[in-house]
Coordinates of C-alpha atoms in Angstrom, one line a residue:
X24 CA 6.0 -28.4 -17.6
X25 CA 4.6 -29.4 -14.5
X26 CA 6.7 -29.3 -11.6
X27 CA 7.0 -32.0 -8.7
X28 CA 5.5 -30.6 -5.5
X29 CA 7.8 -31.2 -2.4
X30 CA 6.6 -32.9 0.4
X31 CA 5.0 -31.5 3.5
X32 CA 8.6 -31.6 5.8
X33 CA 11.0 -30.4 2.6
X34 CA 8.2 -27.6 2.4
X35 CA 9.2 -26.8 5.7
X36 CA 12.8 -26.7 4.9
X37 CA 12.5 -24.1 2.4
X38 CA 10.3 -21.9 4.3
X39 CA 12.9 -22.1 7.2
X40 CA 15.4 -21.5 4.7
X41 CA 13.4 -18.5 3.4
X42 CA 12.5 -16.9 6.7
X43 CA 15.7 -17.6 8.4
X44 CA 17.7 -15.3 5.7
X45 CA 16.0 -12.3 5.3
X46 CA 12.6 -13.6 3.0
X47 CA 9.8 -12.5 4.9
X48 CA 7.6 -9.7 4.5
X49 CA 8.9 -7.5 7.4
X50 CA 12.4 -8.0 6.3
X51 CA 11.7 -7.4 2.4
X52 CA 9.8 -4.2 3.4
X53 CA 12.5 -3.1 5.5
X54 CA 14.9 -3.6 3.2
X55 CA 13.1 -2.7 0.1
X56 CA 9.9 -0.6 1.4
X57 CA 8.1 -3.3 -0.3
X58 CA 7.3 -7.5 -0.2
X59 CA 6.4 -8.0 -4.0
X60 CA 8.0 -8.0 -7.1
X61 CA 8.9 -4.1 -8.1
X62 CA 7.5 -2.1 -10.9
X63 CA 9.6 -0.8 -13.4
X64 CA 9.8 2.3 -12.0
X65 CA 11.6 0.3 -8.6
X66 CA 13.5 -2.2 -10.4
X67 CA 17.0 -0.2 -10.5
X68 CA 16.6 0.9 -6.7
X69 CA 16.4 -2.7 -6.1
X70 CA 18.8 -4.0 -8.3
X71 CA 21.4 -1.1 -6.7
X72 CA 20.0 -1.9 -3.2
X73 CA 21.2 -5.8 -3.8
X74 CA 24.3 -5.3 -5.3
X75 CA 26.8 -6.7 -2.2
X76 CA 27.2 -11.0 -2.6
X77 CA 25.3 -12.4 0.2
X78 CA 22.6 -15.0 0.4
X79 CA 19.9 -12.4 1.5
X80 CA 20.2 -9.8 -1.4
X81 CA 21.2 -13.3 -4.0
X82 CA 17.6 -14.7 -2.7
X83 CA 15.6 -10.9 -3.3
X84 CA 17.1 -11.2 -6.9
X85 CA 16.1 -14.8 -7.6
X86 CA 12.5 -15.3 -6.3
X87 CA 11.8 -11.4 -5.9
X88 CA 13.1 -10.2 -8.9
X89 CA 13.3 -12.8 -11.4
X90 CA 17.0 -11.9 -12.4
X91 CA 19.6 -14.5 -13.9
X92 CA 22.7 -15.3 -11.0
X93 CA 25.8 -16.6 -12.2
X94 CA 25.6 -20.4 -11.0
X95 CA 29.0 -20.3 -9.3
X96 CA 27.5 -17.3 -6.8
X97 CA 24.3 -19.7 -6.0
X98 CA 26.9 -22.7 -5.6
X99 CA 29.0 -20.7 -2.7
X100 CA 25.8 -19.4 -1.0
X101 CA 22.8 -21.9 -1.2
X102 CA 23.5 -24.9 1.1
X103 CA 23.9 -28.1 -0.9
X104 CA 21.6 -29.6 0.3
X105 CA 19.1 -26.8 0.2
X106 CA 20.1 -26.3 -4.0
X107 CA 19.7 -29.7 -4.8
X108 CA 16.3 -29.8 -3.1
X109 CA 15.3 -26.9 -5.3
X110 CA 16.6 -28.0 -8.7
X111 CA 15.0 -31.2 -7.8
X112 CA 11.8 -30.0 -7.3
X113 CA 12.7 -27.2 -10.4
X114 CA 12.4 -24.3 -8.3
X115 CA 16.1 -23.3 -9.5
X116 CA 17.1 -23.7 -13.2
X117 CA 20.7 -23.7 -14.4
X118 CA 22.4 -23.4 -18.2
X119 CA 25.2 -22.5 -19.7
X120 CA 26.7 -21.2 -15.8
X121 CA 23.3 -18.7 -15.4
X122 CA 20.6 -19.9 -12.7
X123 CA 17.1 -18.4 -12.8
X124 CA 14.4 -18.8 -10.1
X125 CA 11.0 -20.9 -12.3
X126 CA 9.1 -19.1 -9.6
X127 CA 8.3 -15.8 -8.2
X128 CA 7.8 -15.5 -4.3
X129 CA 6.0 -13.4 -2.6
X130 CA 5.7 -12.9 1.0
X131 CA 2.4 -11.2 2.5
X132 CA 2.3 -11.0 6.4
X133 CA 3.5 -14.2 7.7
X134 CA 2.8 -16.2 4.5
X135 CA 4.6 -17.1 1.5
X136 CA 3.1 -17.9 -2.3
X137 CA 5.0 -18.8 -5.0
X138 CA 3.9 -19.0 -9.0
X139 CA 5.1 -18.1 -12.4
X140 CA 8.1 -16.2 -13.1
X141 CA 7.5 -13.2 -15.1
X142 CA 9.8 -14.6 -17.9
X143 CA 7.1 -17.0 -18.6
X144 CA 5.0 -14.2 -20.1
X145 CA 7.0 -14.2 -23.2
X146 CA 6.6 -17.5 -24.1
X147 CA 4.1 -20.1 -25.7
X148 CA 3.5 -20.7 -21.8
X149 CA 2.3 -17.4 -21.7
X150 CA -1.8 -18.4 -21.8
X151 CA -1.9 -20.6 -18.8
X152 CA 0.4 -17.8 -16.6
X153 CA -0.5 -18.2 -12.9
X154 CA -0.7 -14.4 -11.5
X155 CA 1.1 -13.9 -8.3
X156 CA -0.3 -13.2 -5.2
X157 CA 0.8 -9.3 -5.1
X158 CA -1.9 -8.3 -7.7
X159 CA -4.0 -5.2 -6.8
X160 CA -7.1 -7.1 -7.1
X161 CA -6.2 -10.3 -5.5
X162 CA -5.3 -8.4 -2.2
X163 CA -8.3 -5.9 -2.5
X164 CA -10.5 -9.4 -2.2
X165 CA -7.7 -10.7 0.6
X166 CA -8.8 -7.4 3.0
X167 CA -11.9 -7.2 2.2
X168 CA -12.8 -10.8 3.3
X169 CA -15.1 -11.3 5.9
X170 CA -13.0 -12.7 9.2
X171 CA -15.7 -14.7 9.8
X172 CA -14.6 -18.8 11.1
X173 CA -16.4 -21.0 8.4
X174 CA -17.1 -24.9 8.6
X175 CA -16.3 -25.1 4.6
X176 CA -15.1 -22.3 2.2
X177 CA -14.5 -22.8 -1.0
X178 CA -12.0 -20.3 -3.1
X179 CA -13.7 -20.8 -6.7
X180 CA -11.0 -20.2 -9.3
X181 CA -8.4 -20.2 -6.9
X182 CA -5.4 -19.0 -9.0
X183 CA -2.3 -19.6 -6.6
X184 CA -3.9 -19.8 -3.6
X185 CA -4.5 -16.5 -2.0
X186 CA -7.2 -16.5 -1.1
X187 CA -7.6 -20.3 0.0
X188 CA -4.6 -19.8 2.5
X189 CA -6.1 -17.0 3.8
X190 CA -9.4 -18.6 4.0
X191 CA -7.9 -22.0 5.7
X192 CA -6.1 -20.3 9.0
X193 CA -10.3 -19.5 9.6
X194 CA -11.9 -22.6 8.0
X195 CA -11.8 -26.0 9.1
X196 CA -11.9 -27.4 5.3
X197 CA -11.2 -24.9 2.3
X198 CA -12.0 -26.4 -1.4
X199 CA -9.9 -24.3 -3.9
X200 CA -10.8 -25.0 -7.8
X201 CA -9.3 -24.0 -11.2
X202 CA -9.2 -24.5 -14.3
X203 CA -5.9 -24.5 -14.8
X204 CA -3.6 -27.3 -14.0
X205 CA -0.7 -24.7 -13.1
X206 CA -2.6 -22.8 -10.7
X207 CA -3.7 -26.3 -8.4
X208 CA -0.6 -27.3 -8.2
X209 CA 0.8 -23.6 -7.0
X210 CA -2.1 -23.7 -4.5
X211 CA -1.1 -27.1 -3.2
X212 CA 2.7 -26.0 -2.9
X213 CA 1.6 -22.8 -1.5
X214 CA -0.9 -24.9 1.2
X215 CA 2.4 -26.9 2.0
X216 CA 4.6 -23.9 2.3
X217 CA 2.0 -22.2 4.8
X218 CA 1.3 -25.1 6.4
X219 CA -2.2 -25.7 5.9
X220 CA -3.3 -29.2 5.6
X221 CA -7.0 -28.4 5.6
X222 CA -7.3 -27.3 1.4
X223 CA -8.1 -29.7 -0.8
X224 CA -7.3 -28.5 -4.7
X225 CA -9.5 -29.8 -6.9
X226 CA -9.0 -29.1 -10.9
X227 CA -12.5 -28.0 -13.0
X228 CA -14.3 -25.0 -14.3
X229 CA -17.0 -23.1 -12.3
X230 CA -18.6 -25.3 -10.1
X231 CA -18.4 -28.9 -11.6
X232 CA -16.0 -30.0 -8.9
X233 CA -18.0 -29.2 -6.6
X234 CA -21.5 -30.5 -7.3
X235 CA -23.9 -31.0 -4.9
X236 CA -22.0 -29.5 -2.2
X237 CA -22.5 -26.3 -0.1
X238 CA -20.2 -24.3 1.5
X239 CA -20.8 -21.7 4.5
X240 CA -18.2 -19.1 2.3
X241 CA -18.0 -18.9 -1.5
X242 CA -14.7 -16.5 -2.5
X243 CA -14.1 -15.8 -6.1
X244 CA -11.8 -13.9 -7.9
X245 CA -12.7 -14.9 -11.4
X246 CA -11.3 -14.1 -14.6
X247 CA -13.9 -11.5 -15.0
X248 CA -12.5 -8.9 -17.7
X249 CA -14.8 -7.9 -20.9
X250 CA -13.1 -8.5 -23.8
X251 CA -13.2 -10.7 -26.8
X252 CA -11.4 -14.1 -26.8
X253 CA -9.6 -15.6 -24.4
X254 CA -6.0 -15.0 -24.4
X255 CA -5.2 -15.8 -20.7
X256 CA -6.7 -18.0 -18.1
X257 CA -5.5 -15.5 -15.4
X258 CA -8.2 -12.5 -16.9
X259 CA -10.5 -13.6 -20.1
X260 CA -13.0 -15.9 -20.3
X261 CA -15.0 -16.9 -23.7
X262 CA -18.6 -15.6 -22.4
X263 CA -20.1 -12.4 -23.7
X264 CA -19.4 -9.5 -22.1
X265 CA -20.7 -9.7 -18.7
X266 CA -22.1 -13.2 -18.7
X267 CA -19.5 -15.1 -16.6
X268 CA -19.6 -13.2 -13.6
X269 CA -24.3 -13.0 -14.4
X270 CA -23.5 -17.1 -14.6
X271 CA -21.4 -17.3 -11.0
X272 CA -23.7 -14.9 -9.2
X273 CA -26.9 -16.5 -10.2
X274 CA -25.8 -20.2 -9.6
X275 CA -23.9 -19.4 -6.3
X276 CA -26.9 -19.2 -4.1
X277 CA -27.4 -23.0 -4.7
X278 CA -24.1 -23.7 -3.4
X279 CA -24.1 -21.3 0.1
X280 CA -26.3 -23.2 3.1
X281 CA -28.4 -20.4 4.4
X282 CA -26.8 -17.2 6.0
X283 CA -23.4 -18.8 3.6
X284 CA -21.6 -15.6 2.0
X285 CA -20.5 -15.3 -1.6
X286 CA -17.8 -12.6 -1.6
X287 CA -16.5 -12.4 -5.6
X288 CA -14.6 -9.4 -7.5
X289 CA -16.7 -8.7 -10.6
X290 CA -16.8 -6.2 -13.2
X291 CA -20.0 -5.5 -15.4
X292 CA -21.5 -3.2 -18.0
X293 CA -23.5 -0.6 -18.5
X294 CA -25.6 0.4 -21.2
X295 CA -27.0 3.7 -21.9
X296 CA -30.7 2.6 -21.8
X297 CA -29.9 0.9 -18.2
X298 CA -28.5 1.8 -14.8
X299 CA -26.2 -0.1 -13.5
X300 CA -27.5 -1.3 -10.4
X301 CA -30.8 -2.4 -12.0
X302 CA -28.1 -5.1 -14.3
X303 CA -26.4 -6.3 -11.1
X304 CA -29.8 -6.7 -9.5
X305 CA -31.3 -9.3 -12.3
X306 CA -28.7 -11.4 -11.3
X307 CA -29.1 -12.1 -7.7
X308 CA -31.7 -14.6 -6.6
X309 CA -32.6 -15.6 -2.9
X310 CA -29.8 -13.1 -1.2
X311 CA -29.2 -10.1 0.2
X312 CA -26.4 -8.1 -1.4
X313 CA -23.7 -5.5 -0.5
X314 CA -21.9 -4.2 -3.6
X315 CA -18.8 -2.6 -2.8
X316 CA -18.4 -0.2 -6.3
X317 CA -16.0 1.3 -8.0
X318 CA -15.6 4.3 -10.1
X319 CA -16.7 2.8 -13.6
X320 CA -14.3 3.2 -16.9
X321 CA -15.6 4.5 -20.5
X322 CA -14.9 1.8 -22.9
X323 CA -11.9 3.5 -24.6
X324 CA -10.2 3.9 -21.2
X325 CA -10.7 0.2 -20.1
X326 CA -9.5 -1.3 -22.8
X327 CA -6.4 1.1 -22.5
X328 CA -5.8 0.4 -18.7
X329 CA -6.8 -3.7 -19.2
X330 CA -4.5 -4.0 -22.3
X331 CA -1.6 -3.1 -19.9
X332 CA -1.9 -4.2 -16.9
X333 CA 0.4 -6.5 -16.2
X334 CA 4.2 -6.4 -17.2
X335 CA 5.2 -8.0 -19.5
X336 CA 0.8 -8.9 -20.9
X337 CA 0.8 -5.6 -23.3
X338 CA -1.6 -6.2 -26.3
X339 CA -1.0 -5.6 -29.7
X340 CA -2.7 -2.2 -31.1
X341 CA -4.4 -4.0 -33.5
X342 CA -5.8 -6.3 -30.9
X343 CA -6.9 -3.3 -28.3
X344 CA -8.5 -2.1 -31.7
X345 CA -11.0 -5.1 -32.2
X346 CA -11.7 -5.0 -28.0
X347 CA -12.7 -1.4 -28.3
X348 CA -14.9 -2.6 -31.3
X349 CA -16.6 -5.0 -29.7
X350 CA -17.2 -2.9 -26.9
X351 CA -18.6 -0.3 -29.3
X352 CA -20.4 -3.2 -31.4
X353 CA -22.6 -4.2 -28.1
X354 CA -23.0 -0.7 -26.9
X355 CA -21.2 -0.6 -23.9
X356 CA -21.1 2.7 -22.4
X357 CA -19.3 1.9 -19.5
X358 CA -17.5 -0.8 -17.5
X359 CA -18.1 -1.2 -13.7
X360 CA -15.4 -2.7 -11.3
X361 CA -16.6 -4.0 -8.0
X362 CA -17.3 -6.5 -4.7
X363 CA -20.0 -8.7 -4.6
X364 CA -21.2 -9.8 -0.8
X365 CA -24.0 -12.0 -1.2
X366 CA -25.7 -13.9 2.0
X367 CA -28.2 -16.5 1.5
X368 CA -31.1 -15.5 3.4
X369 CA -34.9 -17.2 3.0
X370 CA -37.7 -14.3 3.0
X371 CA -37.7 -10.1 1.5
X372 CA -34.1 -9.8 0.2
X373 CA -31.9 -6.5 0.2
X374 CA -29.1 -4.9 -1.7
X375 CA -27.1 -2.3 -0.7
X376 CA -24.3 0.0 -3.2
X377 CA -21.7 1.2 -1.3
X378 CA -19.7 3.2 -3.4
X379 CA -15.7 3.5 -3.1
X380 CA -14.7 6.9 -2.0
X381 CA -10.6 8.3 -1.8
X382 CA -10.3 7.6 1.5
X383 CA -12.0 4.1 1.5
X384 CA -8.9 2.5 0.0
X385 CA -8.2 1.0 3.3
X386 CA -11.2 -0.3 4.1
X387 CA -11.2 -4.1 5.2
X388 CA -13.9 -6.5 5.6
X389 CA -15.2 -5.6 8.5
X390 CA -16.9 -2.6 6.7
X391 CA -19.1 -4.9 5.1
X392 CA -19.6 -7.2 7.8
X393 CA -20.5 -3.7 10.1
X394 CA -22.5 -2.8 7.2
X395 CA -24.6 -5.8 6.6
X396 CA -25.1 -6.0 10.5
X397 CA -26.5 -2.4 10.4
X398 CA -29.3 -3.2 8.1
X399 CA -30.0 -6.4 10.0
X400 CA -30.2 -4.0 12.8
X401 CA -31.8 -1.3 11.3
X402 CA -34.7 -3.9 9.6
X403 CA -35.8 -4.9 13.4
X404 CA -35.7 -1.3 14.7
X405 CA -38.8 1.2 14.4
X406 CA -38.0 5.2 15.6
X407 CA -38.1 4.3 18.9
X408 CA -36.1 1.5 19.1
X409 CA -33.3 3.3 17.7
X410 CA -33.4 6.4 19.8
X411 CA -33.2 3.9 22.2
X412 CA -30.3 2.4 21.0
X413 CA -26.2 3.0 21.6
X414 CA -23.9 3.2 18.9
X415 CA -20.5 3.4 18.1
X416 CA -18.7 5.7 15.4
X417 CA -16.4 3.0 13.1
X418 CA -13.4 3.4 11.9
X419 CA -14.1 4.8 8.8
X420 CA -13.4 8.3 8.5
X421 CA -16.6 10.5 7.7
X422 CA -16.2 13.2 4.8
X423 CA -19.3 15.0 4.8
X424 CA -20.1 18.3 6.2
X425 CA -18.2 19.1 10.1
X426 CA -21.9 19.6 11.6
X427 CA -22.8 15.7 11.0
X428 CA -19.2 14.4 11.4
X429 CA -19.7 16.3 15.0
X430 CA -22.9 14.0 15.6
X431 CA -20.9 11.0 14.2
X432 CA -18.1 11.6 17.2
X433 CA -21.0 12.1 19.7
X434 CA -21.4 7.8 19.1
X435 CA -18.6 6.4 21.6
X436 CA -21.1 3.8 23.1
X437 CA -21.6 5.5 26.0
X438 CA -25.0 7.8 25.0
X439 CA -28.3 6.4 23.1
X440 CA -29.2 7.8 20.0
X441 CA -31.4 10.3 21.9
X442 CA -28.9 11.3 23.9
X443 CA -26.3 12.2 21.4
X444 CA -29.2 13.8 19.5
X445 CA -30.8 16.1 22.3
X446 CA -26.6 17.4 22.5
X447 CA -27.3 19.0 19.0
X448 CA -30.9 20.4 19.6
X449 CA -31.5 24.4 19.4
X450 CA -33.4 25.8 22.5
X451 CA -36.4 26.4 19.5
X452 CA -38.9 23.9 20.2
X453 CA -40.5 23.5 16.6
X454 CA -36.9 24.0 15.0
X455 CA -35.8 21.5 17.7
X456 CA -38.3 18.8 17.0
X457 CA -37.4 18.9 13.2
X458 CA -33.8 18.5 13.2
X459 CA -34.5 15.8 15.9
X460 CA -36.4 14.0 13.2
X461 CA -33.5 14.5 10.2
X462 CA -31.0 13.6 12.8
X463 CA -33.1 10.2 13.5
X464 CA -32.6 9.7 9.5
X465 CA -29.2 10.9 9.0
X466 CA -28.2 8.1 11.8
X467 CA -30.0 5.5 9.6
X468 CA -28.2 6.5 6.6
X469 CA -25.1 6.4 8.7
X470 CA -25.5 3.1 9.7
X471 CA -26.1 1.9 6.1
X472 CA -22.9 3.3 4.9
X473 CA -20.8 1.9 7.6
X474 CA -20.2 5.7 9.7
X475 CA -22.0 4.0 12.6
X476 CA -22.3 0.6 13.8
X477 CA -24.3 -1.4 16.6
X478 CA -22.4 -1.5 19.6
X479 CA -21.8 -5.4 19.6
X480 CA -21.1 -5.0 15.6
X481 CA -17.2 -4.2 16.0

């Protein structure tokens, strides 16, 4: 059932409403030690940590938790006006004396995104369930977007609008498209409740609602998992293993004006005849490309981890039985997860692999955007133009050996390359003028794998 969307002022209200008792993300964390809906391993802290009647801990368990309230408790707490504004809009719903939030909320710095209750997941609803905004990969896309301002971005299968909202506090206009009915129109209530005016949702598959347009940012985070079928909108798609995400790289570049950036999660296959890298690369036409990667997953192992992972989404053992045989059936070796940063660029095209390390699980965009500045950088520099150079170390911590992680902290801006290298030099001269030399190339690798940037990169 499709909901009515509120307008732009009674948006407001229930934001207000929200914020004003205790339904941010600073609040919920505080209270909670988390924003999003909890796991079942957190449920009963939560449950016990809301147990006193008051409208702050009666909100937590309606829109955080998905629990049922008896009516007579949301009666005495909710505002009139403010309940009838969200059984109106069918936010709320009451029977038999029991109310239940139709919504989950979830509250992410200073923003607010509602979509499907969980509950929906056991119903004949259950294929067109719009995944809230707390999903691992949805936020590993939200911080590793490039905080670049962008004329027009366009979030291509836009779920409940993440990424768009994100997008639109940097973008003058942000398209957001989906397939999906549901997930427009939580993207248009979740543009109203953030107060973004500049996204305009449009309803279609891949890029038909947009034809003939270009964009200066493509963001994707596609239903992308290998499997057979397509049981939800959210994750499957009808395409043969890999083919979706072969079909949005390889048609994106006509949509990006030039220096645009495709970022999009993906995840592809290997084969045992085939690395990797050498798939990904058939794909990509007139861009460079800096592929964030992920430790890959034998077939057996996705299929266990993808089958479960979401509560309340477990498949059937007979059905995790045909995915592994189809995985099997098109020899799959492996699955690989990963971040696609393509730039539109005329001329010799790169691609980088950076691959995902422990301590990397923090990174943010600005890795990549260091990153693709360094090989810009490092593309116009010969030798001596980059023992010329200053450079700073970035925040990304270095876990190689301590003698180059030493030569990395010699990089505050204030020395050239030279400098910081003629520090490390034995008194030797031949010895000296060799290590000069590996130093020069340890600093380029540095560079490529975001250790060390240009000094008017960060």
């Amino acid at each position: 059932m499709m909901r009515q969307l509120p307008s732009a002022s009674e948006a407001q209200d229930i934001r207000t409403f929200l914020h004003t008792n205790g339904y941010a993300a600073s609040a919920l964390r505080e209270r909670f030690g988390r924003s999003s809906p909890p796991t079942r391993d957190d449920e009963q802290a939560m449950l016990d940590a809301t147990r006193e009647i008051n409208l702050e801990n009666l909100l937590a368990r309606l829109f955080l938790m998905g629990k049922q309230v008896d009516s007579a408790i949301v009666e005495e707490l909710v505002p009139a006006a403010m309940g009838e504004l969200l059984v109106q809009l069918g936010l709320l719903e009451t029977v038999a004396g029991k109310t239940r939030a139709s919504i989950v909320i979830v509250a992410i710095d200073d923003m607010l995104f509602a979509s499907d209750a969980f509950y929906i997941l056991g119903t004949a609803a259950a294929a067109e369930f719009v995944l809230p905004a707390s999903t691992h990969s949805g936020n590993f896309l939200r911080r590793m977007m490039l905080a670049k301002p962008a004329s027009r971005t366009l979030d291509l299968g836009c779920g409940c609008g993440l990424h768009a909202v994100c997008a639109a506090k940097i973008s003058a206009e942000v398209v957001a498209t989906d397939v999906s009915d549901a997930a427009i129109h939580y993207t248009r209530l979740n543009a109203l409740l953030n107060e973004l005016p500049n996204i305009d949702a449009r309803t279609g598959s891949l890029f038909d609602p947009v034809r003939g347009e270009q964009f200066d940012w493509i963001i994707s985070n596609p239903p992308f998992v290998v499997a057979p079928g397509s049981t939800f909108v959210y994750r499957d798609n009808e395409m043969l293993l890999d083919d979706f995400c072969h079909l949005l790289v390889r048609e994106s570049a006509v949509y990006l004006v030039e220096g645009g950036h495709l970022q999009m999660l993906a995840e592809w296959v290997e084969f045992g005849d085939e690395h990797w890298s050498t798939r990904v690369a058939s794909w990509i036409r007139d861009c460079d490309a800096w592929i964030v990667h992920s430790t890959p997953l034998p077939a057996a192992e996705y299929v266990r981890q993808r089958s479960t992972d979401i509560v309340g989404d477990v498949a059937l053992a007979s059905d995790t039985a045909l995915w592994l045989d189809y995985l099997r059936e098109h020899g799959v070796k492996a699955i690989h997860p990963g971040l696609l940063t393509l730039r539109r660029r005329s001329g010799d095209n790169w691609m980088k692999v950076f691959d995902i390390v422990e301590d990397d699980l923090k990174l943010d965009g600005q890795i990549i955007s260091n990153g693709i500045a360094a090989i810009d950088f490092l593309q116009l520099c010969d030798d001596e133009a980059l023992r010329d150079a200053s450079l700073l170390r970035s925040q990304r911590r270095f876990l190689g050996g301590e003698e180059v992680a030493a030569y990395v902290e010699l990089h505050d801006g204030t020395r050239d390359v030279q400098a910081c290298i003629e520090l490390l030099l034995p008194r030797n001269g031949d010895d000296a003028t060799e290590l000069s030399r590996e130093l020069l190339e340890t600093t380029r690798t540095l560079l490529e794998n975001g250790y060390l940037v240009p000094i008017d990169a960060e």
